mmCIF file of C-alpha atoms and ligand atoms in Angstrom:
data_model
loop_
_atom_site.group_PDB
_atom_site.id
_atom_site.type_symbol
_atom_site.label_atom_id
_atom_site.label_comp_id
_atom_site.label_asym_id
_atom_site.label_seq_id
_atom_site.Cartn_x
_atom_site.Cartn_y
_atom_site.Cartn_z
ATOM 1 C CA MET A 18 134.744 74.638 112.097
ATOM 2 C CA SER A 19 135.925 76.202 109.021
ATOM 3 C CA ALA A 20 137.441 73.870 106.291
ATOM 4 C CA GLU A 21 139.985 76.441 105.292
ATOM 5 C CA LYS A 22 143.307 75.820 107.197
ATOM 6 C CA LEU A 23 145.237 78.609 108.423
ATOM 7 C CA ILE A 24 148.332 76.797 109.720
ATOM 8 C CA VAL A 25 149.385 73.280 108.907
ATOM 9 C CA ALA A 26 152.496 72.225 111.054
ATOM 10 C CA LYS A 27 153.891 68.869 110.051
ATOM 11 C CA ASN A 28 156.432 66.694 112.245
ATOM 12 C CA LEU A 29 157.954 69.370 114.004
ATOM 13 C CA VAL A 30 161.226 68.699 115.912
ATOM 14 C CA LYS A 31 163.061 71.307 118.113
ATOM 15 C CA ILE A 32 166.436 70.518 119.653
ATOM 16 C CA TYR A 33 168.020 72.923 121.846
ATOM 17 C CA LYS A 34 171.810 72.728 122.772
ATOM 18 C CA ARG A 35 172.338 73.126 126.452
ATOM 19 C CA GLY A 36 175.818 73.761 127.504
ATOM 20 C CA ARG A 37 178.537 72.059 125.480
ATOM 21 C CA SER A 38 177.191 68.793 124.661
ATOM 22 C CA GLU A 39 173.770 68.182 126.078
ATOM 23 C CA MET A 40 170.811 68.123 123.671
ATOM 24 C CA VAL A 41 167.174 68.853 124.659
ATOM 25 C CA ARG A 42 164.400 67.511 122.410
ATOM 26 C CA ALA A 43 161.899 70.140 123.362
ATOM 27 C CA LEU A 44 159.563 69.129 120.550
ATOM 28 C CA ASP A 45 159.331 65.576 119.173
ATOM 29 C CA ASN A 46 157.340 64.951 115.894
ATOM 30 C CA VAL A 47 154.446 67.313 116.568
ATOM 31 C CA SER A 48 151.795 68.033 113.876
ATOM 32 C CA LEU A 49 148.701 70.131 114.164
ATOM 33 C CA GLU A 50 146.317 72.237 111.927
ATOM 34 C CA VAL A 51 144.856 75.587 112.951
ATOM 35 C CA HIS A 52 141.556 76.779 111.407
ATOM 36 C CA PRO A 53 140.296 80.284 111.313
ATOM 37 C CA ALA A 54 138.133 81.093 114.310
ATOM 38 C CA GLU A 55 139.345 78.142 116.336
ATOM 39 C CA MET A 56 140.284 78.119 119.937
ATOM 40 C CA ILE A 57 143.121 75.666 120.575
ATOM 41 C CA LEU A 58 144.630 74.897 123.952
ATOM 42 C CA LEU A 59 148.036 73.622 124.249
ATOM 43 C CA TYR A 60 147.991 71.922 127.609
ATOM 44 C CA GLY A 61 150.901 70.378 129.400
ATOM 45 C CA PRO A 62 152.895 70.622 132.394
ATOM 46 C CA SER A 63 156.024 72.921 132.779
ATOM 47 C CA GLY A 64 158.820 71.889 130.302
ATOM 48 C CA SER A 65 156.553 70.098 127.917
ATOM 49 C CA GLY A 66 157.409 72.252 124.834
ATOM 50 C CA LYS A 67 154.336 74.631 124.950
ATOM 51 C CA SER A 68 156.303 77.799 124.583
ATOM 52 C CA THR A 69 158.651 76.269 122.119
ATOM 53 C CA LEU A 70 155.672 75.286 119.949
ATOM 54 C CA LEU A 71 154.207 78.881 120.139
ATOM 55 C CA GLN A 72 157.594 80.362 119.107
ATOM 56 C CA LEU A 73 157.916 78.164 116.174
ATOM 57 C CA LEU A 74 154.359 78.702 114.910
ATOM 58 C CA SER A 75 154.709 82.470 115.589
ATOM 59 C CA GLY A 76 157.957 82.638 113.483
ATOM 60 C CA MET A 77 160.028 83.733 116.436
ATOM 61 C CA ASP A 78 162.257 80.591 116.063
ATOM 62 C CA LYS A 79 162.848 77.850 113.339
ATOM 63 C CA PRO A 80 162.209 74.130 113.886
ATOM 64 C CA THR A 81 165.074 71.783 113.750
ATOM 65 C CA GLU A 82 162.908 69.537 111.438
ATOM 66 C CA GLY A 83 159.543 69.756 109.956
ATOM 67 C CA THR A 84 157.299 72.375 107.970
ATOM 68 C CA ILE A 85 154.879 75.132 109.048
ATOM 69 C CA GLU A 86 152.550 76.280 106.393
ATOM 70 C CA TYR A 87 150.709 79.426 106.953
ATOM 71 C CA ARG A 88 148.016 79.810 104.224
ATOM 72 C CA GLY A 89 149.810 77.387 102.003
ATOM 73 C CA GLN A 90 153.206 78.870 102.335
ATOM 74 C CA ASP A 91 156.172 77.076 104.405
ATOM 75 C CA ILE A 92 157.335 79.710 106.832
ATOM 76 C CA THR A 93 160.380 77.764 107.781
ATOM 77 C CA THR A 94 161.862 78.713 104.386
ATOM 78 C CA TRP A 95 161.271 82.479 104.778
ATOM 79 C CA SER A 96 163.913 85.178 105.310
ATOM 80 C CA ASP A 97 164.288 87.020 108.456
ATOM 81 C CA ALA A 98 162.633 89.938 106.749
ATOM 82 C CA ASP A 99 159.548 87.966 105.924
ATOM 83 C CA LEU A 100 159.329 86.473 109.197
ATOM 84 C CA THR A 101 159.498 89.820 110.822
ATOM 85 C CA LYS A 102 156.591 90.934 108.528
ATOM 86 C CA TYR A 103 154.496 87.832 109.333
ATOM 87 C CA ARG A 104 155.013 88.575 113.061
ATOM 88 C CA ARG A 105 154.014 92.169 112.725
ATOM 89 C CA ASP A 106 151.198 91.848 110.081
ATOM 90 C CA GLU A 107 149.418 88.420 110.754
ATOM 91 C CA VAL A 108 150.078 87.440 114.372
ATOM 92 C CA GLY A 109 149.174 88.907 117.731
ATOM 93 C CA PHE A 110 150.726 88.227 121.004
ATOM 94 C CA VAL A 111 149.663 87.816 124.634
ATOM 95 C CA PHE A 112 152.223 86.876 127.287
ATOM 96 C CA GLN A 113 151.860 86.055 131.078
ATOM 97 C CA SER A 114 153.599 89.403 131.883
ATOM 98 C CA TRP A 115 151.690 91.895 129.705
ATOM 99 C CA GLU A 116 154.597 94.347 129.338
ATOM 100 C CA LEU A 117 152.562 97.585 128.863
ATOM 101 C CA ILE A 118 154.591 100.796 128.428
ATOM 102 C CA ASP A 119 154.479 102.662 131.937
ATOM 103 C CA HIS A 120 154.481 106.175 130.685
ATOM 104 C CA LEU A 121 151.800 105.616 128.219
ATOM 105 C CA THR A 122 148.043 105.497 129.011
ATOM 106 C CA ALA A 123 145.926 102.553 128.371
ATOM 107 C CA LEU A 124 144.600 104.189 125.209
ATOM 108 C CA GLU A 125 148.140 104.865 123.944
ATOM 109 C CA ASN A 126 149.370 101.535 124.749
ATOM 110 C CA VAL A 127 146.696 100.034 122.447
ATOM 111 C CA GLU A 128 147.693 102.545 119.692
ATOM 112 C CA VAL A 129 151.358 101.747 119.821
ATOM 113 C CA PRO A 130 151.384 98.971 117.313
ATOM 114 C CA LEU A 131 149.913 101.270 114.777
ATOM 115 C CA TYR A 132 152.380 104.249 115.343
ATOM 116 C CA PRO A 133 154.776 103.171 112.646
ATOM 117 C CA THR A 134 152.159 102.873 109.966
ATOM 118 C CA LYS A 135 150.561 105.452 107.689
ATOM 119 C CA ILE A 136 147.198 105.041 109.070
ATOM 120 C CA PRO A 137 145.768 108.705 110.273
ATOM 121 C CA SER A 138 146.109 109.159 113.951
ATOM 122 C CA GLY A 139 142.301 109.793 114.156
ATOM 123 C CA GLU A 140 141.607 106.401 112.617
ATOM 124 C CA VAL A 141 144.098 104.775 115.052
ATOM 125 C CA ARG A 142 142.327 106.474 117.968
ATOM 126 C CA THR A 143 138.943 105.386 116.871
ATOM 127 C CA LYS A 144 140.160 101.801 116.568
ATOM 128 C CA ALA A 145 141.730 101.735 119.934
ATOM 129 C CA ILE A 146 138.654 103.215 121.562
ATOM 130 C CA GLN A 147 136.475 100.592 119.965
ATOM 131 C CA LEU A 148 138.763 97.880 121.272
ATOM 132 C CA LEU A 149 138.948 99.211 124.684
ATOM 133 C CA ARG A 150 135.112 99.280 124.635
ATOM 134 C CA LYS A 151 135.098 95.620 123.462
ATOM 135 C CA MET A 152 137.533 94.853 126.452
ATOM 136 C CA GLU A 153 135.089 96.802 128.863
ATOM 137 C CA LEU A 154 137.714 99.078 129.560
ATOM 138 C CA LEU A 155 136.469 102.463 128.271
ATOM 139 C CA ASP A 156 136.410 104.291 131.540
ATOM 140 C CA ARG A 157 140.042 103.370 131.978
ATOM 141 C CA GLU A 158 141.471 104.917 128.686
ATOM 142 C CA GLU A 159 143.414 107.745 130.375
ATOM 143 C CA HIS A 160 144.815 105.516 133.051
ATOM 144 C CA TYR A 161 148.495 104.501 133.366
ATOM 145 C CA PRO A 162 149.350 100.895 133.637
ATOM 146 C CA LYS A 163 150.196 101.169 137.374
ATOM 147 C CA GLU A 164 146.715 102.456 137.863
ATOM 148 C CA LEU A 165 145.221 99.418 136.531
ATOM 149 C CA SER A 166 144.484 95.892 138.154
ATOM 150 C CA GLY A 167 146.261 92.850 136.785
ATOM 151 C CA GLY A 168 143.285 91.960 134.854
ATOM 152 C CA GLU A 169 142.764 95.394 133.327
ATOM 153 C CA GLN A 170 146.349 95.635 132.235
ATOM 154 C CA GLN A 171 145.846 92.074 130.529
ATOM 155 C CA ARG A 172 142.827 93.431 128.592
ATOM 156 C CA VAL A 173 144.841 96.399 127.386
ATOM 157 C CA ALA A 174 147.388 93.922 126.414
ATOM 158 C CA LEU A 175 144.848 91.980 124.461
ATOM 159 C CA ALA A 176 143.316 95.179 122.892
ATOM 160 C CA ARG A 177 147.070 96.078 121.800
ATOM 161 C CA ALA A 178 147.311 92.582 120.221
ATOM 162 C CA LEU A 179 144.140 93.093 118.315
ATOM 163 C CA ILE A 180 144.750 96.538 116.833
ATOM 164 C CA LYS A 181 146.379 95.084 113.802
ATOM 165 C CA GLU A 182 143.337 92.732 113.266
ATOM 166 C CA PRO A 183 145.808 89.633 113.497
ATOM 167 C CA LYS A 184 144.661 86.253 111.751
ATOM 168 C CA VAL A 185 145.917 84.385 114.677
ATOM 169 C CA ILE A 186 146.756 85.188 118.395
ATOM 170 C CA PHE A 187 149.194 83.229 120.355
ATOM 171 C CA ALA A 188 148.832 83.477 124.163
ATOM 172 C CA ASP A 189 151.445 81.958 126.444
ATOM 173 C CA GLU A 190 150.122 81.343 129.874
ATOM 174 C CA PRO A 191 147.769 84.406 129.375
ATOM 175 C CA THR A 192 146.133 83.969 132.871
ATOM 176 C CA GLY A 193 149.360 82.940 134.620
ATOM 177 C CA ASN A 194 149.628 86.065 136.676
ATOM 178 C CA LEU A 195 145.948 86.428 137.485
ATOM 179 C CA ASP A 196 143.425 85.188 140.011
ATOM 180 C CA SER A 197 141.029 82.580 138.612
ATOM 181 C CA GLU A 198 138.169 84.927 138.302
ATOM 182 C CA THR A 199 140.107 87.485 136.417
ATOM 183 C CA GLY A 200 141.608 84.743 134.335
ATOM 184 C CA GLU A 201 138.207 83.425 133.419
ATOM 185 C CA MET A 202 137.335 87.089 132.305
ATOM 186 C CA ILE A 203 140.387 87.020 130.057
ATOM 187 C CA MET A 204 139.344 83.787 128.629
ATOM 188 C CA ARG A 205 135.882 85.029 127.903
ATOM 189 C CA MET A 206 137.419 87.948 126.106
ATOM 190 C CA LEU A 207 139.540 85.755 123.981
ATOM 191 C CA LYS A 208 136.677 83.778 123.058
ATOM 192 C CA ILE A 209 134.790 86.780 121.736
ATOM 193 C CA VAL A 210 137.787 87.621 119.662
ATOM 194 C CA CYS A 211 137.896 84.201 118.432
ATOM 195 C CA ARG A 212 134.131 83.864 117.418
ATOM 196 C CA GLN A 213 134.722 87.106 115.364
ATOM 197 C CA GLY A 214 137.229 85.189 113.205
ATOM 198 C CA THR A 215 140.684 85.169 114.861
ATOM 199 C CA ALA A 216 142.173 81.862 115.624
ATOM 200 C CA VAL A 217 143.530 81.805 119.134
ATOM 201 C CA ILE A 218 146.197 79.352 120.525
ATOM 202 C CA ILE A 219 146.655 79.332 124.125
ATOM 203 C CA ALA A 220 149.486 77.508 126.036
ATOM 204 C CA THR A 221 148.731 76.768 129.547
ATOM 205 C CA HIS A 222 149.289 74.362 132.355
ATOM 206 C CA ASN A 223 145.862 75.213 133.867
ATOM 207 C CA GLU A 224 143.434 72.382 133.254
ATOM 208 C CA SER A 225 140.477 74.536 134.126
ATOM 209 C CA LEU A 226 140.929 76.619 130.907
ATOM 210 C CA ARG A 227 140.114 73.414 128.809
ATOM 211 C CA LYS A 228 136.337 74.298 128.902
ATOM 212 C CA TYR A 229 136.870 77.238 126.722
ATOM 213 C CA ALA A 230 138.777 75.438 123.950
ATOM 214 C CA ASP A 231 137.364 73.996 120.778
ATOM 215 C CA ARG A 232 140.265 71.645 120.897
ATOM 216 C CA THR A 233 142.739 70.587 123.409
ATOM 217 C CA ILE A 234 146.214 69.330 122.516
ATOM 218 C CA LYS A 235 148.094 67.737 125.119
ATOM 219 C CA LEU A 236 151.838 67.985 125.331
ATOM 220 C CA PHE A 237 154.165 65.932 127.477
ATOM 221 C CA ASP A 238 157.879 65.733 127.035
ATOM 222 C CA GLY A 239 157.583 67.362 123.657
ATOM 223 C CA LYS A 240 155.279 64.752 122.322
ATOM 224 C CA MET A 241 151.703 65.088 121.460
ATOM 225 C CA ALA A 242 148.665 63.195 122.527
ATOM 226 C CA ARG A 243 145.218 64.313 121.220
ATOM 227 C CA ASN A 244 142.135 63.919 123.222
HETATM 228 P P1 ADP B 305 156.776 74.863 128.538
HETATM 229 O O1 ADP B 305 156.508 76.166 127.845
HETATM 230 O O2 ADP B 305 155.744 73.752 128.323
HETATM 231 O O3 ADP B 305 157.101 74.908 130.065
HETATM 232 P P2 ADP B 305 159.330 75.016 126.964
HETATM 233 O O4 ADP B 305 158.915 74.866 125.534
HETATM 234 O O5 ADP B 305 159.563 76.326 127.567
HETATM 235 O O6 ADP B 305 158.228 74.235 127.791
HETATM 236 O O7 ADP B 305 160.526 73.990 127.198
HETATM 237 C C1 ADP B 305 160.485 72.801 126.775
HETATM 238 C C2 ADP B 305 162.133 72.139 127.030
HETATM 239 O O8 ADP B 305 163.079 72.806 126.334
HETATM 240 C C3 ADP B 305 162.377 72.278 128.547
HETATM 241 O O9 ADP B 305 163.140 71.177 128.936
HETATM 242 C C4 ADP B 305 163.239 73.468 128.372
HETATM 243 O O10 ADP B 305 164.091 73.406 129.540
HETATM 244 C C5 ADP B 305 163.964 73.336 127.118
HETATM 245 N N1 ADP B 305 164.177 74.638 126.603
HETATM 246 C C6 ADP B 305 163.412 75.619 126.274
HETATM 247 N N2 ADP B 305 164.041 76.814 125.509
HETATM 248 C C7 ADP B 305 165.326 76.449 125.717
HETATM 249 C C8 ADP B 305 166.533 76.918 125.175
HETATM 250 N N3 ADP B 305 166.465 78.176 124.634
HETATM 251 N N4 ADP B 305 167.685 76.483 125.353
HETATM 252 C C9 ADP B 305 167.822 75.144 125.934
HETATM 253 N N5 ADP B 305 166.792 74.622 126.233
HETATM 254 C C10 ADP B 305 165.462 75.052 126.293
HETATM 255 MG MG1 MG B 306 156.255 77.926 128.648
#
């Protein structure tokens, strides 16, 4: 494991208001460190706070208490514009539902995150093709999402998450809608990505994914138990 720290989160508390008076303590004093090229599994039952933690670490929401340093800078103090930049340039997302764009081909879906940039289109295409090759999808590049299996769609989504070369990938139940064999394939792909230098943080309630992780962090009722 690299000694360099990519993310250092300390004493995170997240309290949601539900209705007029009820408070939900979704995270209760959670601290963790993420190193480059490390695969961390956030494991716990439904409602234990996994998605909440991913949302805080990825700058989609702010904690009620606590700090989150990304390469030494506390992102909880950042402006919305800085957080947008962080999500755009540093972070990749993979969700349970892959949310590909129906009227674009697999190749175009992978290219989408680079459309608003100044990178020449030929370069974008080359990168997208390389990523599809890495995901073992090269023969599917002209297919539309509805012509692809669930596992293939998830691999397109993973290639899309990778095209901006994020430092860290957050994956929320990435195998949740897949059969176990296809889910294992996604995990193997994530592992390859991880070994090439990207940190990967996966939230799951699926115990069988633990074997892929360098480290598992167990959440229960918003609290952490490392093992
Ligand atoms: P997990 O991803 O492990 O299933 P979540 O992080 O989604 O858990 O939820 C943790 C707890 O916080 C749950 O009790 C959930 O109902 C609550 N919660 C999550 N998001 C909100 C929200 N936006 N408003 C109110 N309560 C929420
Ligand atoms: Mg969740």
